[in-house]
Amino acid sequence: MDLDTYLQSQSDLIEKKLSKLVPEQKQAHGQLFKATRYALLGNGKRIRPILALATAEAFGKRPEGILEPVCALEMIHTYSLIHDDLPCMDDDNMRRGKPTLHKVFPEGHAVLTGDFLLTYAFEVITNTACLTSDQKVQLVNILAKQAGGYSGMIAGQVLDIEAENKPISLEALKQIHLCKTGALITASVEFGGVLAGVTEDILTILRRFGRDIGLAFQVVDDILDVTASEEKHGKASDTINGKATYVSLLGLEQAKATAQSLYRSALDTLKPLPNMTILEKIAERIVSRQK
Ligand code: GRG
């Protein structure tokens, strides 16, 4: 199967499961599910759950039965986008090619939809029938840590806000990117490993791979910020928001070289493991993508 067909088929599985987890007909909660479906369904690349499924599959675990926990990654990611777009943060008008949630629903609903997705993600993991209690605890721990506040996504967001409109070193920007974007991508690869029941040694390798592709993902996002149109990228430019990027610090060519170097490092990390073709191809797509 070629990569595009693979990505589409995994994305379809994820979309279907997300829709089932937040069903349309559930009307007992005011507009909560309607707002959640607006933000969650359609148009996302689903790279985090796809990475988790691909990692699990590389170790022989089929997607059936593990779709719920990988959807939890997409829920956390979508909550972060909703909150990041709010007037008190980036104040963005467009996300995933359509108006941001707070432009369509009241701002309070957008806050609460993000809160709902954050907490529901953990409920979904702990409700998954085919996981052992041990696996559930591991997944909850990974997600809490990587989405959380001392070295994860929230920490990255705080550092990002504090760095706005200030000169910043490349090392400091790398730290922000690793936390803000890299942490959840690392969690996705770790999820795949835990779901397939790999050893701690393999998890360590996967974590290193996740860190490289997570950083590469954000460096490419910085590149697309200046090279892709808003229509293609689906959101406004970070440069306009007064944020430093790899391109603003290094220039376009050097930023591209950095993404390539992270890609090569990610492939080197996987070398000791067999059957890594699909992860290698996804890593390549992360650095060559156009949106
Ligand atoms: C919790 C408020 C709060 C923020 C956390 C991750 C984050 C910090 C904010 C999201 C905003 C952002 C632009 C983060 C950088 C990561 C990134 C490139 C997000 C976009 O991810 P894609 O490209 O988006 O996977 P799709 O729409 O395809 O899912």
PDB file of C-alpha atoms and ligand atoms in Angstrom:
ATOM      1  CA  MET A   1       0.000   0.000   0.000  1.00  0.00           C
ATOM      2  CA  ASP A   2       1.412   3.438  -0.871  1.00  0.00           C
ATOM      3  CA  LEU A   3       1.725   6.056   1.855  1.00  0.00           C
ATOM      4  CA  ASP A   4      -1.170   8.254   0.722  1.00  0.00           C
ATOM      5  CA  THR A   5      -3.545   5.292   0.664  1.00  0.00           C
ATOM      6  CA  TYR A   6      -2.282   4.187   4.076  1.00  0.00           C
ATOM      7  CA  LEU A   7      -2.685   7.678   5.608  1.00  0.00           C
ATOM      8  CA  GLN A   8      -6.181   8.027   4.145  1.00  0.00           C
ATOM      9  CA  SER A   9      -7.327   4.637   5.421  1.00  0.00           C
ATOM     10  CA  GLN A  10      -5.981   5.311   8.938  1.00  0.00           C
ATOM     11  CA  SER A  11      -7.489   8.782   8.911  1.00  0.00           C
ATOM     12  CA  ASP A  12     -10.890   7.329   7.916  1.00  0.00           C
ATOM     13  CA  LEU A  13     -10.745   4.840  10.802  1.00  0.00           C
ATOM     14  CA  ILE A  14      -9.894   7.638  13.236  1.00  0.00           C
ATOM     15  CA  GLU A  15     -12.601   9.978  11.898  1.00  0.00           C
ATOM     16  CA  LYS A  16     -15.232   7.266  12.251  1.00  0.00           C
ATOM     17  CA  LYS A  17     -14.198   6.449  15.800  1.00  0.00           C
ATOM     18  CA  LEU A  18     -14.064  10.132  16.833  1.00  0.00           C
ATOM     19  CA  SER A  19     -17.560  10.620  15.448  1.00  0.00           C
ATOM     20  CA  LYS A  20     -18.767   7.613  17.426  1.00  0.00           C
ATOM     21  CA  LEU A  21     -17.144   8.876  20.628  1.00  0.00           C
ATOM     22  CA  VAL A  22     -18.880  12.263  20.246  1.00  0.00           C
ATOM     23  CA  PRO A  23     -22.174  11.287  18.596  1.00  0.00           C
ATOM     24  CA  GLU A  24     -24.416  13.758  16.825  1.00  0.00           C
ATOM     25  CA  GLN A  25     -27.616  12.488  18.352  1.00  0.00           C
ATOM     26  CA  LYS A  26     -26.447  13.100  21.942  1.00  0.00           C
ATOM     27  CA  GLN A  27     -28.387  16.305  22.649  1.00  0.00           C
ATOM     28  CA  ALA A  28     -28.593  16.164  26.443  1.00  0.00           C
ATOM     29  CA  HIS A  29     -25.657  18.528  26.924  1.00  0.00           C
ATOM     30  CA  GLY A  30     -26.814  21.752  25.299  1.00  0.00           C
ATOM     31  CA  GLN A  31     -24.491  22.580  22.408  1.00  0.00           C
ATOM     32  CA  LEU A  32     -21.463  20.802  23.868  1.00  0.00           C
ATOM     33  CA  PHE A  33     -21.348  17.902  21.426  1.00  0.00           C
ATOM     34  CA  LYS A  34     -22.246  20.153  18.492  1.00  0.00           C
ATOM     35  CA  ALA A  35     -19.337  22.469  19.298  1.00  0.00           C
ATOM     36  CA  THR A  36     -17.026  19.510  19.923  1.00  0.00           C
ATOM     37  CA  ARG A  37     -17.904  17.928  16.596  1.00  0.00           C
ATOM     38  CA  TYR A  38     -17.332  21.246  14.831  1.00  0.00           C
ATOM     39  CA  ALA A  39     -13.777  21.456  16.172  1.00  0.00           C
ATOM     40  CA  LEU A  40     -12.883  17.778  16.180  1.00  0.00           C
ATOM     41  CA  LEU A  41     -14.215  16.338  12.930  1.00  0.00           C
ATOM     42  CA  GLY A  42     -13.017  16.896   9.371  1.00  0.00           C
ATOM     43  CA  ASN A  43      -9.893  18.500   7.968  1.00  0.00           C
ATOM     44  CA  GLY A  44      -7.237  17.622  10.579  1.00  0.00           C
ATOM     45  CA  LYS A  45      -4.224  15.652   9.366  1.00  0.00           C
ATOM     46  CA  ARG A  46      -4.615  13.205  12.312  1.00  0.00           C
ATOM     47  CA  ILE A  47      -0.850  12.835  12.402  1.00  0.00           C
ATOM     48  CA  ARG A  48      -0.717  12.049  16.138  1.00  0.00           C
ATOM     49  CA  PRO A  49      -3.193   9.117  16.183  1.00  0.00           C
ATOM     50  CA  ILE A  50      -1.781   7.886  12.858  1.00  0.00           C
ATOM     51  CA  LEU A  51       1.712   7.842  14.362  1.00  0.00           C
ATOM     52  CA  ALA A  52       0.402   5.849  17.325  1.00  0.00           C
ATOM     53  CA  LEU A  53      -1.356   3.323  15.065  1.00  0.00           C
ATOM     54  CA  ALA A  54       1.688   3.017  12.778  1.00  0.00           C
ATOM     55  CA  THR A  55       4.025   2.463  15.728  1.00  0.00           C
ATOM     56  CA  ALA A  56       1.737  -0.190  17.204  1.00  0.00           C
ATOM     57  CA  GLU A  57       1.430  -1.853  13.797  1.00  0.00           C
ATOM     58  CA  ALA A  58       5.205  -1.911  13.349  1.00  0.00           C
ATOM     59  CA  PHE A  59       5.234  -4.169  16.417  1.00  0.00           C
ATOM     60  CA  GLY A  60       2.405  -6.360  15.149  1.00  0.00           C
ATOM     61  CA  LYS A  61      -0.620  -4.710  16.774  1.00  0.00           C
ATOM     62  CA  ARG A  62      -3.570  -4.116  14.428  1.00  0.00           C
ATOM     63  CA  PRO A  63      -5.669  -0.908  14.717  1.00  0.00           C
ATOM     64  CA  GLU A  64      -8.839  -2.738  15.727  1.00  0.00           C
ATOM     65  CA  GLY A  65      -9.301  -2.412  19.501  1.00  0.00           C
ATOM     66  CA  ILE A  66      -6.809   0.440  19.950  1.00  0.00           C
ATOM     67  CA  LEU A  67      -8.667   3.202  18.137  1.00  0.00           C
ATOM     68  CA  GLU A  68     -10.165   4.713  21.311  1.00  0.00           C
ATOM     69  CA  PRO A  69      -6.864   5.444  23.065  1.00  0.00           C
ATOM     70  CA  VAL A  70      -5.288   6.876  19.894  1.00  0.00           C
ATOM     71  CA  CYS A  71      -8.349   9.123  19.466  1.00  0.00           C
ATOM     72  CA  ALA A  72      -7.554  10.498  22.935  1.00  0.00           C
ATOM     73  CA  LEU A  73      -4.379  12.001  21.403  1.00  0.00           C
ATOM     74  CA  GLU A  74      -6.448  13.806  18.775  1.00  0.00           C
ATOM     75  CA  MET A  75      -8.799  15.078  21.498  1.00  0.00           C
ATOM     76  CA  ILE A  76      -5.928  16.599  23.458  1.00  0.00           C
ATOM     77  CA  HIS A  77      -4.471  18.081  20.273  1.00  0.00           C
ATOM     78  CA  THR A  78      -7.831  19.606  19.255  1.00  0.00           C
ATOM     79  CA  TYR A  79      -8.363  21.082  22.722  1.00  0.00           C
ATOM     80  CA  SER A  80      -4.942  22.748  22.480  1.00  0.00           C
ATOM     81  CA  LEU A  81      -5.854  24.253  19.099  1.00  0.00           C
ATOM     82  CA  ILE A  82      -9.215  25.551  20.405  1.00  0.00           C
ATOM     83  CA  HIS A  83      -7.616  27.211  23.432  1.00  0.00           C
ATOM     84  CA  ASP A  84      -4.637  28.502  21.432  1.00  0.00           C
ATOM     85  CA  ASP A  85      -7.023  30.252  19.021  1.00  0.00           C
ATOM     86  CA  LEU A  86      -8.945  32.110  21.779  1.00  0.00           C
ATOM     87  CA  PRO A  87      -8.838  35.924  21.982  1.00  0.00           C
ATOM     88  CA  CYS A  88      -6.733  35.710  25.184  1.00  0.00           C
ATOM     89  CA  MET A  89      -4.079  33.680  23.321  1.00  0.00           C
ATOM     90  CA  ASP A  90      -3.464  33.963  19.553  1.00  0.00           C
ATOM     91  CA  ASP A  91      -6.897  35.396  18.731  1.00  0.00           C
ATOM     92  CA  ASP A  92      -7.089  33.500  15.449  1.00  0.00           C
ATOM     93  CA  ASN A  93      -9.995  33.644  13.008  1.00  0.00           C
ATOM     94  CA  MET A  94      -9.279  30.515  11.006  1.00  0.00           C
ATOM     95  CA  ARG A  95      -8.337  26.957  11.915  1.00  0.00           C
ATOM     96  CA  ARG A  96      -8.333  23.853   9.743  1.00  0.00           C
ATOM     97  CA  GLY A  97      -9.565  25.983   6.864  1.00  0.00           C
ATOM     98  CA  LYS A  98     -12.728  27.210   8.608  1.00  0.00           C
ATOM     99  CA  PRO A  99     -13.653  29.853  11.228  1.00  0.00           C
ATOM    100  CA  THR A 100     -12.264  29.094  14.686  1.00  0.00           C
ATOM    101  CA  LEU A 101     -14.658  27.626  17.253  1.00  0.00           C
ATOM    102  CA  HIS A 102     -15.103  30.858  19.230  1.00  0.00           C
ATOM    103  CA  LYS A 103     -16.155  32.655  16.031  1.00  0.00           C
ATOM    104  CA  VAL A 104     -19.022  30.224  15.559  1.00  0.00           C
ATOM    105  CA  PHE A 105     -20.002  29.465  19.174  1.00  0.00           C
ATOM    106  CA  PRO A 106     -19.854  31.760  22.242  1.00  0.00           C
ATOM    107  CA  GLU A 107     -16.322  32.172  23.629  1.00  0.00           C
ATOM    108  CA  GLY A 108     -17.281  30.406  26.862  1.00  0.00           C
ATOM    109  CA  HIS A 109     -18.402  27.399  24.848  1.00  0.00           C
ATOM    110  CA  ALA A 110     -14.990  27.297  23.166  1.00  0.00           C
ATOM    111  CA  VAL A 111     -13.230  27.272  26.552  1.00  0.00           C
ATOM    112  CA  LEU A 112     -15.545  24.535  27.809  1.00  0.00           C
ATOM    113  CA  THR A 113     -15.263  22.453  24.626  1.00  0.00           C
ATOM    114  CA  GLY A 114     -11.487  22.463  25.100  1.00  0.00           C
ATOM    115  CA  ASP A 115     -11.926  21.517  28.766  1.00  0.00           C
ATOM    116  CA  PHE A 116     -14.303  18.738  27.775  1.00  0.00           C
ATOM    117  CA  LEU A 117     -11.907  17.249  25.222  1.00  0.00           C
ATOM    118  CA  LEU A 118      -9.029  17.380  27.708  1.00  0.00           C
ATOM    119  CA  THR A 119     -10.916  15.463  30.385  1.00  0.00           C
ATOM    120  CA  TYR A 120     -12.844  13.174  28.044  1.00  0.00           C
ATOM    121  CA  ALA A 121      -9.544  11.945  26.549  1.00  0.00           C
ATOM    122  CA  PHE A 122      -8.666  10.347  29.891  1.00  0.00           C
ATOM    123  CA  GLU A 123     -12.134   8.831  30.291  1.00  0.00           C
ATOM    124  CA  VAL A 124     -11.845   7.297  26.829  1.00  0.00           C
ATOM    125  CA  ILE A 125      -8.470   5.704  27.635  1.00  0.00           C
ATOM    126  CA  THR A 126      -9.660   4.230  30.918  1.00  0.00           C
ATOM    127  CA  ASN A 127     -12.857   2.911  29.287  1.00  0.00           C
ATOM    128  CA  THR A 128     -11.025   0.977  26.545  1.00  0.00           C
ATOM    129  CA  ALA A 129     -12.030  -2.647  26.948  1.00  0.00           C
ATOM    130  CA  CYS A 130      -9.034  -4.509  25.571  1.00  0.00           C
ATOM    131  CA  LEU A 131      -6.301  -2.748  27.583  1.00  0.00           C
ATOM    132  CA  THR A 132      -4.793  -4.106  30.777  1.00  0.00           C
ATOM    133  CA  SER A 133      -4.928  -1.898  33.874  1.00  0.00           C
ATOM    134  CA  ASP A 134      -1.176  -1.529  33.543  1.00  0.00           C
ATOM    135  CA  GLN A 135      -1.450  -0.230  29.988  1.00  0.00           C
ATOM    136  CA  LYS A 136      -4.170   2.250  31.010  1.00  0.00           C
ATOM    137  CA  VAL A 137      -2.000   3.639  33.800  1.00  0.00           C
ATOM    138  CA  GLN A 138       0.968   3.930  31.430  1.00  0.00           C
ATOM    139  CA  LEU A 139      -1.083   5.766  28.786  1.00  0.00           C
ATOM    140  CA  VAL A 140      -2.653   8.126  31.337  1.00  0.00           C
ATOM    141  CA  ASN A 141       0.802   8.858  32.729  1.00  0.00           C
ATOM    142  CA  ILE A 142       2.324   9.546  29.298  1.00  0.00           C
ATOM    143  CA  LEU A 143      -0.529  11.807  28.249  1.00  0.00           C
ATOM    144  CA  ALA A 144      -0.673  13.727  31.528  1.00  0.00           C
ATOM    145  CA  LYS A 145       3.082  14.279  31.407  1.00  0.00           C
ATOM    146  CA  GLN A 146       3.430  15.232  27.733  1.00  0.00           C
ATOM    147  CA  ALA A 147       0.312  17.411  27.641  1.00  0.00           C
ATOM    148  CA  GLY A 148       1.136  18.863  31.032  1.00  0.00           C
ATOM    149  CA  GLY A 149       2.998  21.657  32.601  1.00  0.00           C
ATOM    150  CA  TYR A 150       6.577  21.039  33.656  1.00  0.00           C
ATOM    151  CA  SER A 151       8.106  19.813  30.407  1.00  0.00           C
ATOM    152  CA  GLY A 152       5.092  19.239  28.168  1.00  0.00           C
ATOM    153  CA  MET A 153       2.696  21.142  25.960  1.00  0.00           C
ATOM    154  CA  ILE A 154       1.373  23.612  28.543  1.00  0.00           C
ATOM    155  CA  ALA A 155       4.908  24.514  29.595  1.00  0.00           C
ATOM    156  CA  GLY A 156       5.703  25.107  25.922  1.00  0.00           C
ATOM    157  CA  GLN A 157       2.691  27.361  25.540  1.00  0.00           C
ATOM    158  CA  VAL A 158       3.669  29.419  28.614  1.00  0.00           C
ATOM    159  CA  LEU A 159       7.248  29.825  27.329  1.00  0.00           C
ATOM    160  CA  ASP A 160       5.858  30.719  23.914  1.00  0.00           C
ATOM    161  CA  ILE A 161       3.617  33.477  25.309  1.00  0.00           C
ATOM    162  CA  GLU A 162       6.436  34.848  27.459  1.00  0.00           C
ATOM    163  CA  ALA A 163       8.779  34.997  24.453  1.00  0.00           C
ATOM    164  CA  GLU A 164       6.378  36.972  22.244  1.00  0.00           C
ATOM    165  CA  ASN A 165       7.818  40.170  20.725  1.00  0.00           C
ATOM    166  CA  LYS A 166      11.188  39.585  22.421  1.00  0.00           C
ATOM    167  CA  PRO A 167      14.572  38.542  21.037  1.00  0.00           C
ATOM    168  CA  ILE A 168      15.088  34.831  21.692  1.00  0.00           C
ATOM    169  CA  SER A 169      17.999  32.399  21.241  1.00  0.00           C
ATOM    170  CA  LEU A 170      17.774  29.347  18.991  1.00  0.00           C
ATOM    171  CA  GLU A 171      18.225  27.105  22.044  1.00  0.00           C
ATOM    172  CA  ALA A 172      15.262  28.767  23.793  1.00  0.00           C
ATOM    173  CA  LEU A 173      13.112  28.439  20.668  1.00  0.00           C
ATOM    174  CA  LYS A 174      14.077  24.764  20.376  1.00  0.00           C
ATOM    175  CA  GLN A 175      12.941  24.231  23.977  1.00  0.00           C
ATOM    176  CA  ILE A 176       9.583  25.894  23.238  1.00  0.00           C
ATOM    177  CA  HIS A 177       9.060  23.773  20.117  1.00  0.00           C
ATOM    178  CA  LEU A 178      10.062  20.565  21.886  1.00  0.00           C
ATOM    179  CA  CYS A 179       7.527  21.206  24.637  1.00  0.00           C
ATOM    180  CA  LYS A 180       4.712  22.849  22.706  1.00  0.00           C
ATOM    181  CA  THR A 181       4.661  20.528  19.706  1.00  0.00           C
ATOM    182  CA  GLY A 182       7.227  17.775  20.253  1.00  0.00           C
ATOM    183  CA  ALA A 183       5.817  16.480  23.531  1.00  0.00           C
ATOM    184  CA  LEU A 184       2.455  15.350  22.141  1.00  0.00           C
ATOM    185  CA  ILE A 185       4.094  13.838  19.063  1.00  0.00           C
ATOM    186  CA  THR A 186       6.484  11.944  21.334  1.00  0.00           C
ATOM    187  CA  ALA A 187       3.461  10.811  23.373  1.00  0.00           C
ATOM    188  CA  SER A 188       1.876   9.495  20.169  1.00  0.00           C
ATOM    189  CA  VAL A 189       4.839   7.260  19.376  1.00  0.00           C
ATOM    190  CA  GLU A 190       5.021   6.147  23.014  1.00  0.00           C
ATOM    191  CA  PHE A 191       1.295   5.297  22.859  1.00  0.00           C
ATOM    192  CA  GLY A 192       1.958   2.980  19.917  1.00  0.00           C
ATOM    193  CA  GLY A 193       4.729   1.251  21.835  1.00  0.00           C
ATOM    194  CA  VAL A 194       2.650   0.773  24.987  1.00  0.00           C
ATOM    195  CA  LEU A 195      -0.370  -0.437  23.000  1.00  0.00           C
ATOM    196  CA  ALA A 196       1.852  -3.049  21.324  1.00  0.00           C
ATOM    197  CA  GLY A 197       3.430  -4.024  24.655  1.00  0.00           C
ATOM    198  CA  VAL A 198       7.064  -3.261  23.725  1.00  0.00           C
ATOM    199  CA  THR A 199       9.957  -3.369  26.187  1.00  0.00           C
ATOM    200  CA  GLU A 200      11.281  -0.330  28.081  1.00  0.00           C
ATOM    201  CA  ASP A 201      14.416  -0.368  25.866  1.00  0.00           C
ATOM    202  CA  ILE A 202      12.292  -0.071  22.745  1.00  0.00           C
ATOM    203  CA  LEU A 203      10.192   2.667  24.351  1.00  0.00           C
ATOM    204  CA  THR A 204      13.394   4.641  24.927  1.00  0.00           C
ATOM    205  CA  ILE A 205      14.253   4.381  21.221  1.00  0.00           C
ATOM    206  CA  LEU A 206      10.713   5.380  20.247  1.00  0.00           C
ATOM    207  CA  ARG A 207      10.840   8.392  22.569  1.00  0.00           C
ATOM    208  CA  ARG A 208      14.060   9.587  20.893  1.00  0.00           C
ATOM    209  CA  PHE A 209      12.495   9.105  17.456  1.00  0.00           C
ATOM    210  CA  GLY A 210       9.384  11.025  18.604  1.00  0.00           C
ATOM    211  CA  ARG A 211      11.482  13.913  19.879  1.00  0.00           C
ATOM    212  CA  ASP A 212      13.275  14.300  16.534  1.00  0.00           C
ATOM    213  CA  ILE A 213      10.181  14.084  14.364  1.00  0.00           C
ATOM    214  CA  GLY A 214       8.230  16.264  16.819  1.00  0.00           C
ATOM    215  CA  LEU A 215      10.798  19.026  16.529  1.00  0.00           C
ATOM    216  CA  ALA A 216      11.040  18.499  12.755  1.00  0.00           C
ATOM    217  CA  PHE A 217       7.247  18.801  12.541  1.00  0.00           C
ATOM    218  CA  GLN A 218       7.329  22.249  14.170  1.00  0.00           C
ATOM    219  CA  VAL A 219      10.345  23.422  12.143  1.00  0.00           C
ATOM    220  CA  VAL A 220       8.408  22.489   8.980  1.00  0.00           C
ATOM    221  CA  ASP A 221       5.368  24.307  10.404  1.00  0.00           C
ATOM    222  CA  ASP A 222       7.599  27.382  10.734  1.00  0.00           C
ATOM    223  CA  ILE A 223       8.709  26.935   7.112  1.00  0.00           C
ATOM    224  CA  LEU A 224       5.124  26.526   5.854  1.00  0.00           C
ATOM    225  CA  ASP A 225       4.204  29.610   7.856  1.00  0.00           C
ATOM    226  CA  VAL A 226       6.138  31.647   5.280  1.00  0.00           C
ATOM    227  CA  THR A 227       5.973  29.446   2.180  1.00  0.00           C
ATOM    228  CA  ALA A 228       2.340  28.203   2.168  1.00  0.00           C
ATOM    229  CA  SER A 229      -0.755  30.340   1.743  1.00  0.00           C
ATOM    230  CA  GLU A 230      -3.168  30.687   4.685  1.00  0.00           C
ATOM    231  CA  GLU A 231      -5.678  28.709   2.626  1.00  0.00           C
ATOM    232  CA  LYS A 232      -3.260  25.776   2.333  1.00  0.00           C
ATOM    233  CA  HIS A 233      -1.878  26.045   5.864  1.00  0.00           C
ATOM    234  CA  GLY A 234      -5.380  26.477   7.327  1.00  0.00           C
ATOM    235  CA  LYS A 235      -4.346  29.135   9.860  1.00  0.00           C
ATOM    236  CA  ALA A 236      -2.779  32.577  10.173  1.00  0.00           C
ATOM    237  CA  SER A 237       0.954  33.203  10.201  1.00  0.00           C
ATOM    238  CA  ASP A 238       2.866  33.007  13.520  1.00  0.00           C
ATOM    239  CA  THR A 239       5.287  35.636  12.230  1.00  0.00           C
ATOM    240  CA  ILE A 240       2.393  38.113  12.112  1.00  0.00           C
ATOM    241  CA  ASN A 241       1.618  37.210  15.740  1.00  0.00           C
ATOM    242  CA  GLY A 242       5.086  38.426  16.813  1.00  0.00           C
ATOM    243  CA  LYS A 243       6.510  34.944  17.394  1.00  0.00           C
ATOM    244  CA  ALA A 244      10.070  33.887  16.669  1.00  0.00           C
ATOM    245  CA  THR A 245      10.349  30.879  14.350  1.00  0.00           C
ATOM    246  CA  TYR A 246      13.183  28.757  12.965  1.00  0.00           C
ATOM    247  CA  VAL A 247      12.855  30.767   9.747  1.00  0.00           C
ATOM    248  CA  SER A 248      13.019  34.152  11.476  1.00  0.00           C
ATOM    249  CA  LEU A 249      16.112  33.058  13.442  1.00  0.00           C
ATOM    250  CA  LEU A 250      17.958  30.978  10.844  1.00  0.00           C
ATOM    251  CA  GLY A 251      16.564  31.971   7.457  1.00  0.00           C
ATOM    252  CA  LEU A 252      14.584  29.688   5.137  1.00  0.00           C
ATOM    253  CA  GLU A 253      17.438  27.565   3.767  1.00  0.00           C
ATOM    254  CA  GLN A 254      18.987  26.868   7.154  1.00  0.00           C
ATOM    255  CA  ALA A 255      15.570  26.024   8.598  1.00  0.00           C
ATOM    256  CA  LYS A 256      15.061  23.497   5.769  1.00  0.00           C
ATOM    257  CA  ALA A 257      18.507  22.023   6.458  1.00  0.00           C
ATOM    258  CA  THR A 258      17.597  21.687  10.159  1.00  0.00           C
ATOM    259  CA  ALA A 259      14.411  19.776   9.283  1.00  0.00           C
ATOM    260  CA  GLN A 260      16.431  17.426   7.042  1.00  0.00           C
ATOM    261  CA  SER A 261      19.027  16.861   9.735  1.00  0.00           C
ATOM    262  CA  LEU A 262      16.326  16.006  12.300  1.00  0.00           C
ATOM    263  CA  TYR A 263      14.793  13.592   9.784  1.00  0.00           C
ATOM    264  CA  ARG A 264      18.146  11.827   9.281  1.00  0.00           C
ATOM    265  CA  SER A 265      18.662  11.638  13.030  1.00  0.00           C
ATOM    266  CA  ALA A 266      15.164  10.133  13.439  1.00  0.00           C
ATOM    267  CA  LEU A 267      15.988   7.422  10.867  1.00  0.00           C
ATOM    268  CA  ASP A 268      19.311   6.652  12.563  1.00  0.00           C
ATOM    269  CA  THR A 269      17.482   6.225  15.867  1.00  0.00           C
ATOM    270  CA  LEU A 270      15.199   3.584  14.346  1.00  0.00           C
ATOM    271  CA  LYS A 271      18.085   1.584  12.820  1.00  0.00           C
ATOM    272  CA  PRO A 272      18.292  -1.061  15.582  1.00  0.00           C
ATOM    273  CA  LEU A 273      14.621  -1.979  15.086  1.00  0.00           C
ATOM    274  CA  PRO A 274      13.178  -4.206  12.312  1.00  0.00           C
ATOM    275  CA  ASN A 275       9.984  -3.409  10.296  1.00  0.00           C
ATOM    276  CA  MET A 276      10.229   0.363  10.638  1.00  0.00           C
ATOM    277  CA  THR A 277       9.382   1.177   6.989  1.00  0.00           C
ATOM    278  CA  ILE A 278       6.041   2.796   7.737  1.00  0.00           C
ATOM    279  CA  LEU A 279       7.479   5.021  10.496  1.00  0.00           C
ATOM    280  CA  GLU A 280      10.351   5.997   8.181  1.00  0.00           C
ATOM    281  CA  LYS A 281       7.874   6.946   5.462  1.00  0.00           C
ATOM    282  CA  ILE A 282       5.738   8.997   7.867  1.00  0.00           C
ATOM    283  CA  ALA A 283       8.870  10.777   9.109  1.00  0.00           C
ATOM    284  CA  GLU A 284       9.736  11.591   5.497  1.00  0.00           C
ATOM    285  CA  ARG A 285       6.207  12.931   4.924  1.00  0.00           C
ATOM    286  CA  ILE A 286       6.448  15.093   8.045  1.00  0.00           C
ATOM    287  CA  VAL A 287       9.429  16.927   6.569  1.00  0.00           C
ATOM    288  CA  SER A 288       8.207  17.019   2.947  1.00  0.00           C
ATOM    289  CA  ARG A 289       4.562  17.972   3.636  1.00  0.00           C
ATOM    290  CA  GLN A 290       3.032  21.083   2.077  1.00  0.00           C
ATOM    291  CA  LYS A 291       0.372  21.754   4.749  1.00  0.00           C
TER     292      LYS A 291
HETATM  293  C1  GRG B   1      -3.254  24.293  25.888  1.00  0.00           C
HETATM  294  C2  GRG B   1      -3.728  26.615  25.133  1.00  0.00           C
HETATM  295  C3  GRG B   1      -2.928  25.409  25.043  1.00  0.00           C
HETATM  296  C4  GRG B   1      -1.949  25.400  24.143  1.00  0.00           C
HETATM  297  C5  GRG B   1      -1.003  24.356  23.981  1.00  0.00           C
HETATM  298  C6  GRG B   1      -0.010  22.988  21.112  1.00  0.00           C
HETATM  299  C7  GRG B   1      -0.402  24.319  21.573  1.00  0.00           C
HETATM  300  C8  GRG B   1      -0.008  24.738  22.926  1.00  0.00           C
HETATM  301  C9  GRG B   1      -1.106  25.131  20.823  1.00  0.00           C
HETATM  302  C10 GRG B   1      -1.552  24.806  19.503  1.00  0.00           C
HETATM  303  C11 GRG B   1      -1.115  25.836  18.528  1.00  0.00           C
HETATM  304  C12 GRG B   1       0.019  25.470  17.693  1.00  0.00           C
HETATM  305  C13 GRG B   1       0.100  26.206  16.425  1.00  0.00           C
HETATM  306  C14 GRG B   1       0.898  24.574  18.055  1.00  0.00           C
HETATM  307  C15 GRG B   1       1.995  24.178  17.287  1.00  0.00           C
HETATM  308  C16 GRG B   1       1.752  22.794  16.881  1.00  0.00           C
HETATM  309  C17 GRG B   1       1.090  22.721  15.586  1.00  0.00           C
HETATM  310  C18 GRG B   1       1.908  22.875  14.384  1.00  0.00           C
HETATM  311  C19 GRG B   1      -0.198  22.516  15.548  1.00  0.00           C
HETATM  312  C20 GRG B   1      -0.941  22.233  14.323  1.00  0.00           C
HETATM  313  O1  GRG B   1      -0.930  20.833  14.223  1.00  0.00           O
HETATM  314  P1  GRG B   1      -1.329  20.091  12.893  1.00  0.00           P
HETATM  315  O2  GRG B   1      -0.565  20.695  11.755  1.00  0.00           O
HETATM  316  O3  GRG B   1      -2.854  20.522  12.757  1.00  0.00           O
HETATM  317  O4  GRG B   1      -1.200  18.623  13.108  1.00  0.00           O
HETATM  318  P2  GRG B   1      -4.092  19.685  12.190  1.00  0.00           P
HETATM  319  O5  GRG B   1      -5.132  20.745  11.962  1.00  0.00           O
HETATM  320  O6  GRG B   1      -3.681  19.001  10.931  1.00  0.00           O
HETATM  321  O7  GRG B   1      -4.487  18.727  13.258  1.00  0.00           O
END
